[in-house]
């Protein structure tokens, strides 16, 4: 009887681990899709501003070109942030609870 009870507990623990693993994988897929969408949006925006910058430089508009260059550098920073986030998907927080 003890062996049967131990077996049932082990089976329940294994099912719980599998459920947790599936939930973790689902969450990672969701985060990766979100990161991919954000990266695509930023790439499209970067291309748009690069084209606008080229047009302004062709016209000789120095002030507009400076503003576009500044916006392009902001987008590059955002892309680097997305890449960093993508590389560290599993990174998170560790909470330490102390009881004096």
PDB file of N, CA, C and O in Angstrom, residues 39 75-85:
ATOM      1  N   UNK A  39      10.658  44.083 -33.048  1.00  0.00           N
ATOM      2  CA  UNK A  39      11.839  44.233 -33.912  1.00  0.00           C
ATOM      3  C   UNK A  39      11.420  44.579 -35.342  1.00  0.00           C
ATOM      4  O   UNK A  39      12.016  45.461 -35.976  1.00  0.00           O
ATOM      5  N   UNK A  75      16.053  55.108 -32.534  1.00  0.00           N
ATOM      6  CA  UNK A  75      15.537  53.820 -33.010  1.00  0.00           C
ATOM      7  C   UNK A  75      16.621  52.752 -32.883  1.00  0.00           C
ATOM      8  O   UNK A  75      16.337  51.615 -32.488  1.00  0.00           O
ATOM      9  N   UNK A  76      17.863  53.098 -33.212  1.00  0.00           N
ATOM     10  CA  UNK A  76      18.963  52.138 -33.069  1.00  0.00           C
ATOM     11  C   UNK A  76      19.118  51.698 -31.615  1.00  0.00           C
ATOM     12  O   UNK A  76      19.339  50.521 -31.334  1.00  0.00           O
ATOM     13  N   UNK A  77      18.971  52.640 -30.695  1.00  0.00           N
ATOM     14  CA  UNK A  77      19.040  52.311 -29.270  1.00  0.00           C
ATOM     15  C   UNK A  77      17.909  51.363 -28.883  1.00  0.00           C
ATOM     16  O   UNK A  77      18.116  50.394 -28.148  1.00  0.00           O
ATOM     17  N   UNK A  78      16.712  51.631 -29.388  1.00  0.00           N
ATOM     18  CA  UNK A  78      15.562  50.768 -29.099  1.00  0.00           C
ATOM     19  C   UNK A  78      15.782  49.368 -29.667  1.00  0.00           C
ATOM     20  O   UNK A  78      15.440  48.365 -29.021  1.00  0.00           O
ATOM     21  N   UNK A  79      16.380  49.269 -30.847  1.00  0.00           N
ATOM     22  CA  UNK A  79      16.665  47.966 -31.453  1.00  0.00           C
ATOM     23  C   UNK A  79      17.686  47.204 -30.612  1.00  0.00           C
ATOM     24  O   UNK A  79      17.551  45.997 -30.396  1.00  0.00           O
ATOM     25  N   UNK A  80      18.707  47.914 -30.120  1.00  0.00           N
ATOM     26  CA  UNK A  80      19.691  47.266 -29.244  1.00  0.00           C
ATOM     27  C   UNK A  80      19.032  46.747 -27.973  1.00  0.00           C
ATOM     28  O   UNK A  80      19.355  45.661 -27.491  1.00  0.00           O
ATOM     29  N   UNK A  81      18.087  47.517 -27.425  1.00  0.00           N
ATOM     30  CA  UNK A  81      17.362  47.081 -26.229  1.00  0.00           C
ATOM     31  C   UNK A  81      16.549  45.820 -26.507  1.00  0.00           C
ATOM     32  O   UNK A  81      16.510  44.901 -25.692  1.00  0.00           O
ATOM     33  N   UNK A  82      15.903  45.772 -27.672  1.00  0.00           N
ATOM     34  CA  UNK A  82      15.114  44.599 -28.047  1.00  0.00           C
ATOM     35  C   UNK A  82      16.028  43.393 -28.230  1.00  0.00           C
ATOM     36  O   UNK A  82      15.699  42.286 -27.800  1.00  0.00           O
ATOM     37  N   UNK A  83      17.178  43.600 -28.850  1.00  0.00           N
ATOM     38  CA  UNK A  83      18.133  42.504 -29.029  1.00  0.00           C
ATOM     39  C   UNK A  83      18.644  41.993 -27.686  1.00  0.00           C
ATOM     40  O   UNK A  83      18.783  40.782 -27.485  1.00  0.00           O
ATOM     41  N   UNK A  84      18.907  42.905 -26.763  1.00  0.00           N
ATOM     42  CA  UNK A  84      19.354  42.499 -25.428  1.00  0.00           C
ATOM     43  C   UNK A  84      18.266  41.698 -24.720  1.00  0.00           C
ATOM     44  O   UNK A  84      18.535  40.670 -24.113  1.00  0.00           O
ATOM     45  N   UNK A  85      17.047  42.169 -24.848  1.00  0.00           N
ATOM     46  CA  UNK A  85      15.916  41.462 -24.227  1.00  0.00           C
ATOM     47  C   UNK A  85      15.747  40.074 -24.841  1.00  0.00           C
ATOM     48  O   UNK A  85      15.457  39.105 -24.148  1.00  0.00           O
TER      49      UNK A  85
END
